[in-house]
XYZ file of C-alpha atoms in Angstrom:
549
model
C 118.975 165.687 166.663
C 120.126 165.792 170.295
C 119.582 169.556 170.345
C 116.010 169.092 169.092
C 115.219 166.472 171.766
C 116.692 168.712 174.464
C 114.601 171.700 173.262
C 111.406 169.624 173.215
C 112.082 168.308 176.736
C 112.651 171.800 178.121
C 109.408 173.030 176.521
C 107.423 170.149 178.049
C 108.907 170.829 181.478
C 108.055 174.507 181.150
C 104.458 173.703 180.206
C 104.184 171.223 183.074
C 105.204 173.911 185.552
C 102.728 176.506 184.241
C 99.175 176.971 185.491
C 96.855 176.734 182.473
C 93.937 179.192 182.688
C 90.818 179.387 180.560
C 90.963 182.894 179.119
C 88.329 182.264 176.463
C 85.633 184.920 177.039
C 82.017 183.869 177.380
C 79.726 185.099 174.590
C 77.391 187.997 175.331
C 73.807 186.673 175.305
C 71.349 189.155 176.773
C 68.637 187.888 179.091
C 65.448 189.845 178.425
C 61.824 189.685 179.444
C 59.856 189.825 176.192
C 56.275 189.463 177.472
C 54.556 189.761 180.842
C 50.850 189.339 181.655
C 48.930 188.875 184.900
C 45.339 188.369 185.976
C 43.244 191.531 186.042
C 45.636 193.451 183.780
C 44.357 196.794 182.511
C 45.554 200.077 181.013
C 47.028 202.702 183.285
C 44.580 205.286 181.981
C 41.418 205.289 179.926
C 42.232 204.574 176.290
C 45.792 203.549 177.184
C 47.696 200.402 176.279
C 46.807 197.312 178.300
C 50.135 195.651 177.499
C 52.994 195.862 179.976
C 55.635 198.516 179.311
C 58.888 196.565 178.927
C 62.158 198.510 178.882
C 65.176 196.456 177.829
C 67.315 199.545 178.409
C 66.393 199.843 182.094
C 65.408 196.170 182.479
C 62.041 197.080 183.940
C 58.467 195.929 183.425
C 55.585 198.212 184.409
C 51.924 197.218 184.316
C 48.571 197.911 185.918
C 45.781 195.743 187.306
C 42.164 196.406 188.219
C 40.471 195.985 191.595
C 39.388 192.377 191.018
C 42.704 190.788 192.061
C 44.783 190.422 195.199
C 48.224 191.999 194.689
C 49.726 189.792 197.389
C 48.820 186.626 195.451
C 48.790 187.794 191.854
C 48.980 185.077 189.223
C 51.293 185.572 186.243
C 49.506 184.237 183.146
C 52.261 184.796 180.583
C 56.006 185.332 180.912
C 58.178 185.483 177.809
C 61.972 185.460 178.109
C 64.983 185.174 175.801
C 65.408 181.694 174.336
C 68.746 180.950 175.961
C 67.918 182.380 179.405
C 67.122 180.656 182.682
C 64.487 182.341 184.871
C 65.348 182.886 188.555
C 62.470 184.509 190.486
C 62.686 186.410 193.756
C 62.184 183.663 196.353
C 60.723 186.086 198.917
C 57.949 187.103 196.526
C 56.929 183.660 195.266
C 53.899 181.955 196.750
C 55.856 178.706 196.344
C 59.426 179.215 195.114
C 60.062 175.530 194.357
C 56.967 175.332 192.155
C 57.655 178.498 190.167
C 58.698 177.846 186.508
C 62.327 178.306 185.507
C 61.424 178.866 181.861
C 59.150 181.273 180.062
C 55.578 180.294 179.209
C 52.872 181.616 176.872
C 49.975 180.484 179.057
C 49.447 178.870 182.456
C 47.523 176.196 180.544
C 50.873 175.108 179.088
C 52.329 174.476 182.551
C 52.022 171.317 184.648
C 49.334 171.490 187.339
C 52.072 171.318 189.966
C 53.415 174.752 188.942
C 52.366 177.910 190.825
C 52.942 181.347 189.264
C 51.467 183.446 192.078
C 53.672 186.204 193.499
C 53.421 189.071 195.974
C 53.432 192.300 193.936
C 52.606 194.677 196.791
C 56.164 195.900 196.207
C 58.432 195.699 193.112
C 59.546 192.140 192.355
C 62.995 191.196 191.055
C 63.793 188.516 188.488
C 67.219 187.329 187.335
C 67.612 186.066 183.778
C 70.746 183.963 183.569
C 72.603 183.296 180.323
C 76.395 183.431 180.413
C 75.839 186.493 182.587
C 73.102 187.528 185.042
C 70.576 190.194 184.037
C 68.485 191.649 186.868
C 64.950 192.836 186.052
C 62.388 194.697 188.169
C 58.625 194.239 187.701
C 56.311 196.866 189.170
C 52.538 196.306 189.327
C 50.213 199.166 190.259
C 46.631 198.457 191.258
C 44.029 200.991 190.189
C 40.858 201.040 192.296
C 38.201 203.084 190.510
C 36.119 204.459 193.355
C 33.214 206.200 191.666
C 30.202 207.883 193.264
C 27.371 209.572 191.376
C 24.256 210.882 193.115
C 21.343 213.071 192.085
C 22.247 216.766 191.602
C 25.850 216.118 192.616
C 28.277 218.994 192.119
C 31.780 218.038 191.102
C 33.656 214.904 192.103
C 33.443 213.569 195.650
C 36.355 214.091 198.050
C 37.563 210.571 198.926
C 40.112 210.058 201.702
C 41.296 206.442 201.594
C 43.353 206.698 204.797
C 40.535 207.965 207.009
C 37.915 206.031 204.973
C 35.722 209.082 204.599
C 33.858 210.664 201.684
C 32.400 214.151 201.208
C 29.789 214.686 198.493
C 28.403 218.072 197.465
C 24.922 218.518 195.961
C 23.004 221.536 194.717
C 20.902 223.551 197.235
C 17.594 222.333 195.766
C 18.424 218.697 196.475
C 16.768 217.294 199.629
C 19.378 215.526 201.713
C 17.000 212.937 203.119
C 15.912 211.649 199.689
C 18.855 211.365 197.320
C 18.821 208.978 194.371
C 22.159 207.160 194.038
C 23.274 206.034 190.573
C 26.794 204.701 191.323
C 28.404 203.889 194.672
C 31.663 201.978 194.065
C 33.599 202.632 197.248
C 35.262 199.229 196.971
C 36.027 199.662 193.289
C 34.059 198.277 190.376
C 34.364 194.712 191.721
C 34.000 195.464 195.444
C 30.970 195.293 197.738
C 29.160 197.953 199.811
C 26.687 197.192 202.628
C 24.112 198.611 202.639
C 24.184 199.379 198.932
C 22.380 202.702 198.339
C 22.030 201.867 194.623
C 19.374 199.298 195.616
C 17.084 201.983 197.084
C 14.916 204.513 195.247
C 16.357 207.218 197.495
C 18.720 207.236 200.446
C 18.779 209.442 203.527
C 22.008 211.457 203.777
C 20.681 214.156 206.114
C 23.151 212.820 208.687
C 26.534 211.141 208.085
C 26.046 207.546 207.000
C 28.265 204.541 207.638
C 28.875 201.815 205.046
C 30.870 198.591 205.218
C 33.146 198.183 202.214
C 35.062 195.096 201.070
C 37.341 194.519 198.103
C 36.714 191.763 195.578
C 39.611 189.615 196.803
C 38.824 189.576 200.537
C 36.010 188.728 202.897
C 36.854 191.375 205.503
C 34.974 194.680 205.328
C 35.869 198.129 206.643
C 33.624 200.998 207.841
C 33.494 204.162 205.717
C 31.797 207.441 206.666
C 29.955 209.419 203.971
C 28.987 213.079 204.399
C 26.695 214.997 202.014
C 26.536 218.805 202.041
C 24.833 221.533 200.048
C 26.969 223.727 197.835
C 26.001 226.475 195.432
C 26.798 225.466 191.857
C 29.520 227.488 190.191
C 28.873 226.005 186.776
C 31.450 223.745 185.166
C 35.160 223.674 185.933
C 37.811 222.322 183.608
C 41.377 222.208 182.380
C 42.689 222.254 178.810
C 45.634 220.342 177.387
C 46.548 222.043 174.115
C 48.546 220.518 171.275
C 49.113 222.072 167.819
C 45.816 221.675 165.967
C 43.806 219.993 168.732
C 43.099 220.447 172.437
C 41.346 218.425 175.145
C 39.105 219.917 177.824
C 38.086 217.926 180.902
C 36.415 218.872 184.134
C 33.530 218.564 186.583
C 29.893 219.465 186.241
C 26.688 219.117 188.246
C 25.155 215.703 187.728
C 22.329 215.796 185.203
C 23.524 218.968 183.485
C 24.639 219.212 179.849
C 27.559 221.544 179.056
C 27.678 223.631 175.904
C 31.254 224.507 174.962
C 32.075 227.572 172.875
C 35.411 228.894 171.661
C 37.013 231.584 169.498
C 40.358 233.224 168.862
C 41.200 236.320 170.856
C 40.648 238.560 167.844
C 37.245 237.133 166.914
C 33.971 238.485 168.213
C 31.793 235.485 167.338
C 31.808 232.285 169.377
C 31.832 228.856 167.729
C 29.923 226.079 169.475
C 31.446 222.605 169.650
C 29.212 219.922 168.185
C 27.495 217.652 170.696
C 29.528 214.701 169.326
C 32.715 216.425 170.543
C 31.426 216.640 174.131
C 31.091 213.632 176.444
C 29.396 213.585 179.843
C 29.708 210.833 182.435
C 28.090 211.529 185.794
C 29.825 214.588 187.188
C 32.676 214.521 184.669
C 32.762 215.855 181.134
C 35.312 216.111 178.351
C 35.454 217.965 175.049
C 37.753 217.828 172.026
C 38.719 220.890 169.978
C 39.995 220.229 166.452
C 40.975 222.228 163.395
C 42.891 224.757 165.487
C 45.811 226.871 164.311
C 49.353 226.429 165.608
C 50.716 228.941 168.141
C 47.357 230.653 168.581
C 45.558 231.796 171.742
C 41.912 230.764 172.045
C 39.200 231.705 174.499
C 36.573 229.202 175.607
C 33.612 229.015 177.965
C 31.346 226.261 179.242
C 27.667 227.259 179.364
C 25.087 225.577 181.608
C 21.300 226.013 181.212
C 21.834 228.967 178.877
C 24.073 230.809 181.338
C 27.484 231.659 179.906
C 30.412 230.375 181.890
C 33.581 232.216 182.807
C 35.808 232.968 179.843
C 39.152 231.181 179.966
C 41.994 230.754 177.481
C 44.599 228.356 176.146
C 47.374 228.616 173.558
C 48.216 225.913 171.035
C 51.789 224.712 170.606
C 53.854 225.976 167.661
C 54.401 223.765 164.611
C 58.165 223.377 165.005
C 59.861 222.507 161.683
C 62.501 219.813 161.361
C 66.015 221.231 161.255
C 67.906 220.515 158.004
C 65.174 218.046 157.016
C 66.089 218.502 153.356
C 69.689 217.444 154.121
C 71.038 220.431 152.219
C 73.639 221.554 154.747
C 76.902 219.588 155.147
C 80.526 220.277 155.896
C 83.772 218.314 155.707
C 86.126 218.007 158.646
C 89.457 216.617 157.385
C 87.520 214.459 154.946
C 84.776 213.344 157.335
C 81.278 214.417 156.292
C 78.965 215.972 158.912
C 75.284 216.816 158.171
C 75.283 220.428 159.334
C 76.687 223.713 158.096
C 80.253 224.695 158.991
C 79.090 227.435 161.366
C 75.898 225.716 162.594
C 75.217 223.549 165.607
C 74.546 219.899 164.875
C 71.027 218.469 164.901
C 71.795 215.251 163.026
C 74.506 212.807 163.984
C 76.026 209.905 162.015
C 78.382 206.984 162.516
C 81.013 208.720 160.408
C 82.968 209.554 163.546
C 83.514 205.815 163.918
C 83.904 204.761 160.292
C 86.386 207.523 159.510
C 88.959 205.726 161.642
C 89.405 203.773 158.401
C 89.040 206.947 156.282
C 85.545 205.952 155.162
C 82.195 207.740 155.408
C 79.059 205.626 155.734
C 76.757 208.665 155.444
C 77.394 211.283 152.779
C 75.628 214.043 150.841
C 74.565 213.266 147.284
C 73.171 215.211 144.334
C 70.995 212.206 143.510
C 68.080 213.934 145.210
C 64.475 215.015 144.840
C 65.567 218.584 145.415
C 69.083 219.924 145.920
C 71.005 217.467 148.050
C 70.025 214.255 149.833
C 71.561 211.963 152.457
C 73.071 208.670 151.291
C 73.418 205.962 153.966
C 75.541 202.964 152.939
C 76.373 199.817 154.905
C 80.080 199.010 154.662
C 82.633 196.647 156.161
C 84.934 198.841 158.270
C 88.075 197.234 159.708
C 86.743 194.123 161.474
C 83.035 194.970 161.689
C 80.031 195.878 159.609
C 78.932 199.516 159.891
C 75.363 200.346 158.906
C 74.838 203.658 157.132
C 72.849 205.837 159.528
C 71.656 209.294 160.433
C 69.847 210.266 163.626
C 68.792 213.215 165.773
C 71.571 213.256 168.326
C 75.314 212.827 168.852
C 77.885 210.088 168.229
C 81.000 209.320 170.259
C 83.491 206.479 170.079
C 83.603 203.750 172.722
C 86.687 201.884 171.602
C 85.685 200.495 168.198
C 82.003 200.735 169.153
C 79.494 203.547 169.259
C 78.248 205.602 172.212
C 75.255 207.573 170.964
C 72.802 210.019 172.468
C 69.361 209.915 170.851
C 67.195 213.021 171.049
C 67.080 216.769 170.445
C 65.093 219.272 172.525
C 61.525 219.469 171.247
C 58.140 220.464 172.735
C 55.566 220.154 169.962
C 53.071 217.519 168.771
C 53.542 216.376 165.138
C 51.101 213.816 163.769
C 53.403 212.246 161.153
C 56.857 212.196 159.580
C 56.901 212.662 155.792
C 59.911 212.075 153.525
C 61.205 210.777 150.213
C 63.353 207.653 150.160
C 64.749 204.964 147.901
C 66.584 201.816 148.894
C 68.952 199.193 147.569
C 68.648 196.014 149.608
C 71.625 193.658 149.551
C 71.683 190.124 150.915
C 72.659 189.900 154.592
C 76.195 188.514 154.519
C 77.487 189.467 157.962
C 76.128 188.366 161.344
C 78.434 189.282 164.197
C 79.236 186.449 166.592
C 77.997 188.546 169.529
C 74.556 189.080 167.965
C 71.570 187.154 169.401
C 71.523 183.625 167.987
C 68.196 184.067 166.186
C 69.774 186.700 163.930
C 71.728 183.966 162.194
C 68.442 183.227 160.384
C 68.738 186.636 158.682
C 71.825 185.487 156.784
C 71.293 185.089 153.018
C 68.019 187.041 153.211
C 67.387 190.585 151.937
C 68.516 193.385 154.246
C 65.923 195.812 155.653
C 66.059 199.584 156.070
C 64.525 201.134 159.158
C 63.178 204.634 159.874
C 61.489 205.577 163.130
C 60.405 208.643 165.073
C 59.666 208.915 168.786
C 58.737 211.657 171.236
C 60.052 211.378 174.779
C 59.387 213.217 178.027
C 62.508 211.804 179.642
C 64.681 214.407 181.388
C 67.647 213.726 179.085
C 68.464 212.038 175.757
C 68.736 208.243 175.573
C 72.227 206.827 175.903
C 72.777 204.076 173.330
C 75.701 201.627 173.404
C 76.347 198.892 170.832
C 79.373 197.428 172.606
C 78.341 193.775 173.165
C 79.788 193.795 176.688
C 77.433 196.561 177.867
C 74.963 196.884 175.003
C 72.119 199.322 175.588
C 69.762 199.890 172.656
C 66.727 202.055 172.110
C 63.488 200.602 173.447
C 60.332 201.894 171.766
C 58.270 200.574 174.695
C 60.149 202.615 177.288
C 57.775 204.322 179.741
C 59.019 207.784 178.701
C 58.138 207.282 175.031
C 54.815 209.063 174.617
C 54.518 208.757 170.817
C 56.053 206.501 168.160
C 55.957 205.661 164.458
C 58.170 203.544 162.197
C 58.713 202.291 158.653
C 60.798 199.385 157.398
C 61.228 197.798 153.981
C 63.398 195.097 152.452
C 62.651 195.777 148.776
C 64.915 197.581 146.327
C 63.347 200.725 144.853
C 65.100 202.442 141.962
C 63.179 205.748 142.226
C 62.372 208.038 145.117
C 59.054 207.373 146.806
C 57.236 209.622 149.243
C 56.040 207.999 152.466
C 54.168 209.340 155.477
C 54.813 207.658 158.814
C 51.904 208.232 161.247
C 52.881 209.001 164.847
C 50.775 207.129 167.395
C 50.368 208.889 170.737
C 50.270 206.610 173.764
C 49.459 209.465 176.130
C 47.436 212.523 175.170
C 48.271 214.738 178.149
C 52.090 214.618 178.292
C 54.354 217.184 176.642
C 57.493 215.965 174.820
C 60.946 217.095 175.828
C 62.885 215.394 173.023
C 62.362 214.251 169.459
C 64.130 211.101 168.276
C 64.490 210.260 164.567
C 66.676 207.344 163.498
C 67.321 206.097 159.951
C 69.487 203.086 159.084
C 70.371 201.246 155.883
C 70.479 197.989 157.884
C 67.851 197.557 160.603
C 70.072 195.402 162.809
C 73.219 197.439 162.361
C 73.341 197.933 166.141
C 74.298 194.243 166.309
C 76.714 194.537 163.338
C 74.291 192.521 161.214
C 73.437 193.428 157.617
C 74.241 193.277 153.955
C 77.339 195.055 152.734
C 76.310 197.622 150.129
C 72.729 198.141 151.348
C 72.034 201.817 150.687
C 69.259 204.166 151.831
C 68.703 207.606 150.263
C 66.695 210.237 152.199
C 65.405 213.636 151.137
C 62.857 216.351 151.982
C 62.021 215.029 155.454
C 59.414 217.086 157.316
C 57.125 216.984 160.324
C 53.390 216.977 159.627
C 50.902 218.784 161.858
C 47.300 217.900 161.060
């Protein structure tokens, strides 16, 4: 008994002399911007997406505004952030830092009247989203001022020098300089003001350089601009072609009031085909035309005719219809028991998480004879060691980062598919694992059916995307990244006992950018990146191909 008391006393003294530290790690809760809107928001290009481009990978927000707003006092009308985050704005950019909200908001109407969301966006603005850690975000706003001038018998687009505030306009030789009819004269943008406004006159005298006072919509001050009009012999229409696989876009300049007739043919043909008038659009001194029904990897000649006079013959070549490598999932090899989806002597196109799961001598992605034709890929979600591993296959490479994955999404690719077509079937199990480091809202997925996920993206980024699912430095794929020029996806949470064919359309966000990489990702559990899913959920894939239509 005395020995026990002595032992207890010594232990208490030892504890009393020790410094007790809190070594319990804070949970990883990412602070993200989920929505961002401002006054005057617009698309970056005609037909583009008005919504802000939000990249959780780079923690950036990029958006555009028109010429109706003042960038130095731009009002934010919506700002969505992660539920558990505190918003810390850049004090130097706020109109009134103390009155700026510290939480997200769906509308300024939801805020007290005392709040002020105006900020100076003449340069990139920084926000910090604070959870248990700080996440720094950068918001960049670009103002687009559409200065448009259209006058009678104008040739080509005007030469506008913003720095010297000067404009040069060319008109055809038959146009009298002292009596020019002006259709559009937006030197201050669509919402600006010009004094005097030549649009208000039947004709305007440009026989000598004319001075105009121009003001933007957001300011009272005006600035002098000099406008020069000269004669120039018309050289017909000029234009450039952006060719894809089965389509091509032509755009260029033309003399105001003229109607272009576009003809085309293959190099080996002798007869020209005229584009229908519905495929040609004219706006002032600009025109555009759309070619369709073209053949892949083929050289075409085209010409733009004006007033019955044939234009100069020019050419373009369509992109090849590049097939998907090992899209039937026929080729596999085993490396000491680990399955890899490529032939033993071939270079890899597809990657899997098997490099990680085989630490425990398990494959989560394997070949199977249960296929539409030959072999298929079987992706199964399993519990590996201490974590859930979602069955997956993707275009890229997999490396280990401790017990987590370091992936590179993307393979070199320069074509323009319109869809991804494949056969699939799926067994959806109930979500029974939600990792403690996953976002809190994912706890609501528990006890609900798991979901498979298949997506395709085209990127013009200079290198593949680096993906990390380690909670301490998680970096996941962001379909809204500025370098993603096309995207399509499919997801389903229903069990299907037989193979079904699906076609996933690819939506292009930019029509004049050439891809550098193709990204295809397939997972048996959509949120496997967060170690969330249902053990046993299985996705079968077969006969995957790219569609060019």
